[in-house]
Tab-separated table of C-alpha atoms in Angstrom:
chain	number	residue	atom	x	y	z
A	146	MET	CA	7.288	13.877	14.489
A	147	ALA	CA	7.991	13.129	12.609
A	148	SER	CA	8.425	9.869	13.748
A	149	LEU	CA	10.606	3.386	10.720
A	150	ALA	CA	9.903	-0.142	9.401
A	151	VAL	CA	12.013	-2.264	7.086
A	152	PRO	CA	10.717	-4.402	4.162
A	153	LEU	CA	12.406	-7.712	3.312
A	154	ARG	CA	12.326	-9.524	-0.015
A	155	ALA	CA	10.726	-12.911	0.445
A	156	SER	CA	7.423	-14.625	-0.023
A	157	ALA	CA	6.020	-16.568	2.874
A	158	THR	CA	6.329	-15.868	6.570
A	159	PRO	CA	7.103	-19.273	8.066
A	160	ALA	CA	7.469	-19.940	11.735
A	161	ILE	CA	10.968	-19.375	12.994
A	162	ALA	CA	13.093	-22.451	12.578
A	163	GLY	CA	15.727	-21.326	15.011
A	164	THR	CA	17.915	-18.281	15.241
A	165	GLY	CA	20.918	-20.169	13.982
A	166	SER	CA	23.824	-20.306	16.351
A	167	GLY	CA	26.305	-21.883	13.985
A	168	GLY	CA	29.112	-20.015	12.342
A	169	GLY	CA	31.643	-19.964	15.149
A	170	SER	CA	33.967	-17.003	14.840
A	171	ARG	CA	33.037	-16.468	11.191
A	172	ALA	CA	30.533	-13.671	10.683
A	173	ALA	CA	27.293	-14.674	9.050
A	174	ASP	CA	26.359	-13.611	5.551
A	175	PRO	CA	24.747	-10.245	4.746
A	176	VAL	CA	21.020	-9.828	4.928
A	177	LYS	CA	19.067	-7.230	3.019
A	178	VAL	CA	16.142	-5.777	4.914
A	179	SER	CA	13.717	-3.053	3.950
A	180	CYS	CA	11.512	-0.968	6.221
A	181	VAL	CA	8.779	1.595	5.857
A	182	ARG	CA	8.190	4.493	8.216
A	183	SER	CA	5.030	6.488	8.854
A	184	LYS	CA	5.327	8.256	12.142
A	185	VAL	CA	5.451	11.985	12.810
A	186	THR	CA	4.669	12.098	16.486
A	187	CYS	CA	7.716	13.920	17.860
A	188	GLY	CA	7.903	11.546	20.786
A	189	PHE	CA	4.451	12.350	22.147
A	190	PRO	CA	4.126	8.947	23.828
A	191	SER	CA	6.925	10.064	26.162
A	192	VAL	CA	5.478	13.418	27.114
A	193	GLY	CA	4.738	13.418	30.800
A	194	ALA	CA	5.165	9.668	31.020
A	195	SER	CA	7.041	8.006	33.814
A	196	SER	CA	6.797	4.513	32.409
A	197	SER	CA	8.086	3.036	29.180
A	198	LEU	CA	7.124	4.903	26.053
A	199	ALA	CA	6.626	1.686	24.223
A	200	SER	CA	3.936	0.556	26.614
A	201	SER	CA	1.972	3.749	26.028
A	202	VAL	CA	1.736	3.343	22.278
A	203	GLU	CA	-1.661	2.262	21.026
A	204	PRO	CA	-1.289	-1.066	19.174
A	205	VAL	CA	-2.168	-1.152	15.488
A	206	ARG	CA	-2.675	-3.989	13.072
A	207	ALA	CA	0.324	-5.628	11.501
A	208	THR	CA	-0.289	-5.141	7.792
A	209	ALA	CA	0.187	-1.970	5.815
A	210	THR	CA	-3.411	-1.809	4.689
A	211	GLN	CA	-4.787	-2.354	8.179
A	212	ALA	CA	-3.091	0.330	10.259
A	213	PRO	CA	-5.683	2.976	11.130
A	214	LEU	CA	-4.822	6.104	13.051
A	215	ALA	CA	-5.601	5.053	16.603
A	216	THR	CA	-6.890	7.466	19.193
A	217	HIS	CA	-4.861	7.189	22.369
A	218	GLN	CA	-6.959	6.327	25.384
A	219	SER	CA	-5.725	7.648	28.712
A	220	SER	CA	-6.771	6.373	32.109
A	221	SER	CA	-6.173	9.825	33.563
A	222	THR	CA	-8.331	12.891	33.043
A	223	GLU	CA	-5.337	15.204	33.406
A	224	LYS	CA	-3.964	16.365	30.083
A	225	THR	CA	-0.378	17.226	29.268
A	226	LYS	CA	-0.198	20.841	28.077
A	227	VAL	CA	1.956	21.249	24.975
A	228	GLY	CA	3.274	24.183	22.982
A	229	ILE	CA	4.529	24.021	19.389
A	230	ASN	CA	7.328	26.202	18.038
A	231	GLY	CA	7.406	26.153	14.250
A	232	PHE	CA	4.150	25.577	12.389
A	233	GLY	CA	5.652	24.000	9.294
A	234	ARG	CA	5.098	20.472	8.012
A	235	ILE	CA	5.939	18.767	11.275
A	236	GLY	CA	4.351	21.341	13.565
A	237	ARG	CA	1.010	21.135	11.783
A	238	LEU	CA	1.014	17.347	11.804
A	239	VAL	CA	1.874	17.280	15.500
A	240	LEU	CA	-1.210	19.402	16.122
A	241	ARG	CA	-3.368	17.136	13.948
A	242	ILE	CA	-2.159	14.092	15.851
A	243	ALA	CA	-2.754	15.824	19.179
A	244	THR	CA	-6.414	16.372	18.298
A	245	ASN	CA	-6.782	12.564	18.309
A	246	ARG	CA	-5.241	12.196	21.745
A	247	ASP	CA	-7.270	12.545	24.923
A	248	ASP	CA	-4.154	12.899	27.096
A	249	ILE	CA	-2.549	15.839	25.262
A	250	GLU	CA	-3.743	19.395	24.749
A	251	VAL	CA	-1.908	21.875	22.540
A	252	VAL	CA	-2.367	25.250	24.203
A	253	ALA	CA	-0.103	27.503	22.120
A	254	VAL	CA	1.649	27.725	18.754
A	255	ASN	CA	4.483	30.072	17.854
A	256	ASP	CA	5.668	30.894	14.348
A	257	PRO	CA	7.218	34.245	13.387
A	258	PHE	CA	6.394	33.851	9.695
A	259	ILE	CA	2.709	32.873	9.727
A	260	ASP	CA	-0.243	34.835	11.129
A	261	ALA	CA	-3.346	33.241	12.641
A	262	LYS	CA	-5.397	33.315	9.429
A	263	TYR	CA	-2.683	31.628	7.415
A	264	MET	CA	-2.108	29.117	10.212
A	265	ALA	CA	-5.773	28.151	10.041
A	266	TYR	CA	-5.626	27.760	6.270
A	267	MET	CA	-2.437	25.665	6.303
A	268	PHE	CA	-3.807	23.492	9.095
A	269	LYS	CA	-7.195	22.947	7.453
A	270	TYR	CA	-5.902	21.931	4.028
A	271	ASP	CA	-3.190	19.344	3.479
A	272	SER	CA	-2.191	18.151	0.009
A	273	THR	CA	-1.003	14.794	1.342
A	274	HIS	CA	-3.434	13.914	4.134
A	275	GLY	CA	-6.483	15.821	2.954
A	276	PRO	CA	-8.660	18.372	4.771
A	277	PHE	CA	-8.753	18.424	8.566
A	278	LYS	CA	-11.741	16.386	9.721
A	279	GLY	CA	-12.547	18.663	12.660
A	280	THR	CA	-13.462	22.329	12.992
A	281	ILE	CA	-11.126	25.311	12.989
A	282	LYS	CA	-11.758	29.031	13.135
A	283	VAL	CA	-9.814	32.216	13.769
A	284	VAL	CA	-11.060	33.903	16.947
A	285	ASP	CA	-8.685	36.853	16.628
A	286	GLU	CA	-5.103	37.542	15.575
A	287	SER	CA	-3.764	35.759	18.652
A	288	THR	CA	-6.236	32.893	19.038
A	289	LEU	CA	-7.337	29.844	17.049
A	290	GLU	CA	-10.189	27.544	17.986
A	291	ILE	CA	-9.836	23.904	16.971
A	292	ASN	CA	-12.608	21.429	17.776
A	293	GLY	CA	-13.983	23.976	20.218
A	294	LYS	CA	-10.715	24.424	22.131
A	295	LYS	CA	-8.799	27.692	22.026
A	296	ILE	CA	-5.111	27.801	21.165
A	297	SER	CA	-2.969	30.890	21.686
A	298	VAL	CA	-0.888	32.118	18.743
A	299	THR	CA	2.352	34.101	18.959
A	300	SER	CA	4.978	35.215	16.445
A	301	LYS	CA	8.226	35.489	18.390
A	302	ARG	CA	11.570	34.990	16.650
A	303	ASP	CA	13.515	34.384	19.858
A	304	PRO	CA	12.374	31.271	21.784
A	305	SER	CA	13.208	32.945	25.089
A	306	ASP	CA	10.534	35.569	24.364
A	307	ILE	CA	7.694	33.049	24.044
A	308	PRO	CA	5.616	33.140	27.279
A	309	TRP	CA	4.910	29.409	27.437
A	310	GLY	CA	4.242	29.643	31.158
A	311	ASN	CA	1.423	32.128	30.609
A	312	PHE	CA	-0.297	29.605	28.338
A	313	GLY	CA	0.251	26.692	30.701
A	314	ALA	CA	2.520	24.868	28.236
A	315	GLU	CA	4.737	22.466	30.175
A	316	TYR	CA	6.234	20.715	27.173
A	317	VAL	CA	7.381	22.326	23.928
A	318	VAL	CA	7.763	20.586	20.591
A	319	GLU	CA	10.635	22.403	18.890
A	320	SER	CA	9.792	21.829	15.227
A	321	SER	CA	11.221	24.948	13.601
A	322	GLY	CA	14.315	23.086	12.438
A	323	VAL	CA	16.440	25.968	13.741
A	324	PHE	CA	16.922	25.478	17.481
A	325	THR	CA	18.288	21.938	17.454
A	326	THR	CA	21.093	22.124	20.017
A	327	THR	CA	20.642	21.873	23.762
A	328	GLU	CA	21.688	25.482	24.254
A	329	LYS	CA	19.361	26.892	21.607
A	330	ALA	CA	16.382	24.724	22.562
A	331	SER	CA	16.870	25.543	26.251
A	332	ALA	CA	15.754	29.094	25.473
A	333	HIS	CA	12.181	27.772	25.677
A	334	LEU	CA	12.714	27.071	29.371
A	335	LYS	CA	13.162	30.788	30.019
A	336	GLY	CA	9.560	31.348	28.970
A	337	GLY	CA	8.195	28.849	31.466
A	338	ALA	CA	8.365	25.508	29.644
A	339	ARG	CA	9.577	22.533	31.677
A	340	LYS	CA	10.738	20.210	28.896
A	341	VAL	CA	11.606	20.513	25.202
A	342	VAL	CA	11.371	17.788	22.544
A	343	ILE	CA	13.374	18.572	19.397
A	344	SER	CA	11.710	17.047	16.332
A	345	ALA	CA	15.035	16.555	14.542
A	346	PRO	CA	18.477	15.091	15.193
A	347	SER	CA	20.611	17.105	17.589
A	348	ALA	CA	24.355	17.482	17.820
A	349	ASP	CA	24.365	17.269	21.597
A	350	ALA	CA	20.897	16.661	23.066
A	351	PRO	CA	20.081	13.138	24.320
A	352	MET	CA	18.411	11.260	21.473
A	353	PHE	CA	15.536	8.821	21.908
A	354	VAL	CA	13.693	6.461	19.580
A	355	VAL	CA	10.454	5.005	20.917
A	356	GLY	CA	10.738	1.256	21.286
A	357	VAL	CA	14.533	1.337	21.272
A	358	ASN	CA	16.025	3.383	24.105
A	359	GLU	CA	13.277	5.475	25.716
A	360	LYS	CA	13.778	3.605	28.987
A	361	ASN	CA	17.096	5.419	29.307
A	362	TYR	CA	15.307	8.736	29.721
A	363	ASN	CA	16.125	10.515	32.961
A	364	PRO	CA	13.727	13.131	34.374
A	365	SER	CA	16.695	15.455	34.812
A	366	MET	CA	16.894	15.766	31.024
A	367	ASN	CA	15.066	18.953	30.074
A	368	VAL	CA	15.908	18.930	26.361
A	369	VAL	CA	15.783	15.766	24.253
A	370	SER	CA	15.799	14.904	20.557
A	371	ASN	CA	13.315	12.608	18.838
A	372	ALA	CA	15.953	11.845	16.150
A	373	SER	CA	14.972	11.774	12.473
A	374	CYS	CA	12.236	9.902	10.704
A	375	THR	CA	14.848	7.725	9.055
A	376	THR	CA	16.474	6.832	12.353
A	377	ASN	CA	13.032	6.038	13.798
A	378	CYS	CA	12.504	3.686	10.883
A	379	LEU	CA	15.877	1.985	10.989
A	380	ALA	CA	16.562	1.699	14.719
A	381	PRO	CA	13.698	-0.675	15.705
A	382	LEU	CA	14.666	-3.048	12.907
A	383	ALA	CA	18.362	-2.879	13.699
A	384	LYS	CA	17.577	-3.510	17.365
A	385	ILE	CA	15.738	-6.757	16.674
A	386	VAL	CA	18.216	-8.038	14.086
A	387	HIS	CA	21.176	-7.255	16.339
A	388	GLU	CA	19.605	-8.799	19.443
A	389	GLU	CA	18.689	-12.006	17.619
A	390	PHE	CA	21.574	-12.489	15.182
A	391	GLY	CA	24.193	-9.807	15.810
A	392	ILE	CA	25.073	-7.149	13.225
A	393	ALA	CA	28.785	-7.202	12.394
A	394	GLU	CA	28.463	-4.241	10.012
A	395	GLY	CA	25.880	-2.753	7.693
A	396	LEU	CA	25.082	-0.224	4.991
A	397	MET	CA	21.801	1.651	4.715
A	398	THR	CA	20.270	3.323	1.690
A	399	THR	CA	17.130	5.387	2.040
A	400	VAL	CA	14.968	6.250	-0.928
A	401	HIS	CA	13.532	9.445	0.445
A	402	ALA	CA	10.460	11.465	-0.442
A	403	THR	CA	10.844	15.127	-1.371
A	404	THR	CA	11.457	17.525	1.506
A	405	ALA	CA	10.684	21.190	2.060
A	406	THR	CA	14.297	22.259	1.550
A	407	GLN	CA	14.404	21.071	-2.070
A	408	LYS	CA	13.830	23.221	-5.158
A	409	THR	CA	10.835	22.978	-7.481
A	410	VAL	CA	13.149	23.928	-10.379
A	411	ASP	CA	16.932	24.208	-10.573
A	412	GLY	CA	18.092	26.881	-8.146
A	413	PRO	CA	21.031	28.007	-6.030
A	414	SER	CA	22.215	25.646	-3.308
A	415	MET	CA	25.787	26.551	-2.471
A	416	LYS	CA	26.359	23.890	0.196
A	417	ASP	CA	24.767	21.076	-1.820
A	418	TRP	CA	24.902	21.627	-5.562
A	419	ARG	CA	22.946	18.487	-6.424
A	420	GLY	CA	20.358	19.396	-3.801
A	421	GLY	CA	19.591	22.529	-5.789
A	422	ARG	CA	18.336	20.608	-8.805
A	423	GLY	CA	14.613	20.329	-9.541
A	424	ALA	CA	13.004	17.926	-7.062
A	425	SER	CA	10.277	16.750	-9.438
A	426	GLN	CA	12.715	16.069	-12.267
A	427	ASN	CA	15.520	14.112	-10.669
A	428	ILE	CA	16.715	11.304	-8.447
A	429	ILE	CA	19.160	13.192	-6.245
A	430	PRO	CA	21.931	11.484	-4.253
A	431	SER	CA	22.310	12.988	-0.799
A	432	SER	CA	24.014	12.410	2.513
A	433	THR	CA	22.272	11.241	5.683
A	434	GLY	CA	23.423	10.732	9.221
A	435	ALA	CA	20.534	8.431	10.087
A	436	ALA	CA	22.528	5.200	10.094
A	437	LYS	CA	25.281	6.667	12.257
A	438	ALA	CA	22.632	8.104	14.580
A	439	VAL	CA	21.467	4.564	15.293
A	440	GLY	CA	24.742	4.168	17.157
A	441	LYS	CA	23.644	6.924	19.534
A	442	VAL	CA	20.440	5.136	20.520
A	443	LEU	CA	21.967	1.649	20.240
A	444	PRO	CA	25.558	1.992	21.493
A	445	ALA	CA	26.306	-1.633	20.573
A	446	LEU	CA	26.019	-0.602	16.910
A	447	ASN	CA	28.115	2.541	17.185
A	448	GLY	CA	30.541	2.629	14.257
A	449	LYS	CA	28.980	-0.407	12.596
A	450	LEU	CA	26.434	1.343	10.353
A	451	THR	CA	26.609	4.097	7.751
A	452	GLY	CA	24.537	5.035	4.726
A	453	MET	CA	23.354	7.462	2.098
A	454	ALA	CA	20.102	8.761	0.646
A	455	PHE	CA	18.434	9.251	-2.713
A	456	ARG	CA	15.784	11.972	-2.890
A	457	VAL	CA	13.022	10.967	-5.302
A	458	PRO	CA	10.005	12.825	-6.777
A	459	THR	CA	7.299	11.478	-4.468
A	460	PRO	CA	5.503	13.653	-1.877
A	461	ASN	CA	5.309	11.199	1.006
A	462	VAL	CA	6.575	7.863	2.359
A	463	SER	CA	10.184	6.766	2.110
A	464	VAL	CA	11.942	3.429	2.277
A	465	VAL	CA	15.078	2.252	4.047
A	466	ASP	CA	17.141	-0.590	2.644
A	467	LEU	CA	19.506	-2.176	5.165
A	468	THR	CA	22.204	-4.581	4.026
A	469	CYS	CA	24.144	-6.181	6.844
A	470	ARG	CA	26.584	-8.937	7.686
A	471	LEU	CA	25.384	-11.061	10.574
A	472	GLU	CA	27.479	-12.493	13.382
A	473	LYS	CA	25.313	-15.619	13.618
A	474	SER	CA	24.264	-17.834	10.748
A	475	ALA	CA	20.603	-17.366	9.845
A	476	SER	CA	18.298	-17.735	6.887
A	477	TYR	CA	16.177	-14.905	5.616
A	478	GLU	CA	13.198	-16.863	6.927
A	479	ASP	CA	14.727	-16.741	10.413
A	480	VAL	CA	15.154	-12.978	10.172
A	481	LYS	CA	11.572	-12.482	8.998
A	482	ALA	CA	10.218	-14.642	11.777
A	483	ALA	CA	12.122	-12.700	14.438
A	484	ILE	CA	10.867	-9.374	13.110
A	485	LYS	CA	7.295	-10.632	12.832
A	486	GLU	CA	7.406	-11.858	16.428
A	487	ALA	CA	8.637	-8.454	17.621
A	488	SER	CA	5.965	-6.650	15.598
A	489	GLU	CA	3.288	-8.652	17.406
A	490	GLY	CA	4.951	-8.451	20.803
A	491	SER	CA	7.496	-6.068	22.306
A	492	LEU	CA	7.355	-3.560	19.436
A	493	LYS	CA	3.674	-3.813	18.560
A	494	GLY	CA	2.423	-0.444	17.376
A	495	ILE	CA	5.983	0.717	16.666
A	496	LEU	CA	7.418	-1.839	14.239
A	497	GLY	CA	5.005	-3.239	11.685
A	498	TYR	CA	5.230	-6.293	9.435
A	499	THR	CA	3.640	-6.875	6.056
A	500	ASP	CA	3.864	-9.637	3.476
A	501	GLU	CA	1.327	-8.044	1.135
A	502	ASP	CA	2.097	-6.595	-2.308
A	503	VAL	CA	2.133	-3.002	-1.118
A	504	VAL	CA	3.632	0.202	-2.510
A	505	SER	CA	4.569	3.479	-0.847
A	506	ASN	CA	1.150	5.171	-1.011
A	507	ASP	CA	-0.330	2.314	1.006
A	508	PHE	CA	1.485	3.668	4.061
A	509	ILE	CA	0.280	7.249	4.005
A	510	GLY	CA	-1.144	7.967	7.441
A	511	ASP	CA	0.299	4.822	9.033
A	512	THR	CA	1.062	5.605	12.679
A	513	ARG	CA	3.844	3.065	13.150
A	514	SER	CA	7.476	4.170	13.139
A	515	SER	CA	8.601	1.456	10.754
A	516	ILE	CA	7.023	-1.279	8.683
A	517	PHE	CA	9.052	-4.281	7.617
A	518	ASP	CA	8.276	-5.473	4.085
A	519	ALA	CA	8.824	-9.218	4.036
A	520	LYS	CA	8.732	-9.368	0.234
A	521	ALA	CA	11.319	-6.625	-0.234
A	522	GLY	CA	14.318	-8.406	1.268
A	523	ILE	CA	16.727	-11.117	0.225
A	524	GLY	CA	19.463	-13.254	1.703
A	525	LEU	CA	22.656	-14.049	-0.191
A	526	SER	CA	24.016	-16.460	2.379
A	527	SER	CA	23.572	-17.402	6.010
A	528	SER	CA	25.295	-14.203	7.133
A	529	PHE	CA	24.676	-11.622	4.404
A	530	MET	CA	21.189	-10.216	3.806
A	531	SER	CA	19.302	-7.148	2.696
A	532	SER	CA	15.869	-6.014	3.777
A	533	SER	CA	13.600	-3.019	3.377
A	534	LEU	CA	11.647	-0.914	5.861
A	535	GLY	CA	9.164	1.779	5.137
A	536	THR	CA	7.492	4.699	6.831
A	537	THR	CA	5.372	7.655	5.865
A	538	THR	CA	6.876	11.053	6.293
A	539	SER	CA	3.789	13.128	5.775
A	540	GLY	CA	5.807	15.571	3.793
A	541	ALA	CA	8.474	15.856	6.418
A	542	THR	CA	11.909	14.369	5.965
A	543	ALA	CA	11.840	10.623	6.263
A	544	THR	CA	13.741	7.481	5.631
A	545	GLY	CA	13.367	3.886	6.521
A	546	SER	CA	11.642	0.857	5.243
A	547	TRP	CA	8.308	2.348	4.644
A	548	ILE	CA	8.816	5.727	6.226
């Protein structure tokens, strides 16, 4: 849903002076790149699509302050019917996003812990994104009406008991955070769903990042993963840098907004002692598999990236800092130019680029997966650089340049 961009530290954005082919067998110097991420779409562009996901994404402007939430315009009057399992942070935001799409209709929501009245309340009021701009009312204990359209509500604990077929739901967004393996998520198919999109990383389901590897999707795949917000932030950046200059190896650090699993005050957390400390009081080191997951969507980088996370006391938007050693010699200006070109071309609407003096709050509500911050990166030499990406997480887990 979460659906990342990477900010780089530099000033101007000059035209590319060449990708730099020198360096022979010697790997280029490290480059630091930062990205910001702000996408929580759970792969909606791919739902029911036979063509490239990237081509279906509505383009947005390139700077952080000029990226409005775009309403998707479909040439077809037929809508894709979607069900949502898990009406937490991601599930609610998926529904909000769907209300701005004319090609998607959410027909049912399942959550065993929330009744219809509480669903309506949680959907209407959002501490990060503000009140819902449309209309919502509770018709009865099993029906909500949003913007005049009725949505069925169920409270089944077992996914196989949810009658998706009765509601006409062909695709299910699995956003409970519980059923993240192919076997567990496949339970939705027993209720009549045709396809399942897991809104989190999966141990065994095929993983896709829009703009990176969605063309590898095969219609025979009934359960897929949309990866994590951090992976969605990092992967588009890594793709461009690797294609243009080659990444020999790299380390990623994500400065991550607070997530729902953290504690408001110190509390028990047996598997992660530091994770049990008060979220609003501490910077908390944590593990993340986002960098390694990039190797699953970009096999050429498998084993070349790893990283860690720091959870910080902010409610939304995270940043990914990527430091990598390049295979080809290049200046930081070359790297910026390549990323800017991609943000205006092949990855427009997915990877953003900004050279403005922005901060994390400037990306709240940004629909792009990742935003590269040109002033948040630096190059040590012609083969060693660091850059930052950011994305908004809308309260969900996120990492990346501006996430």
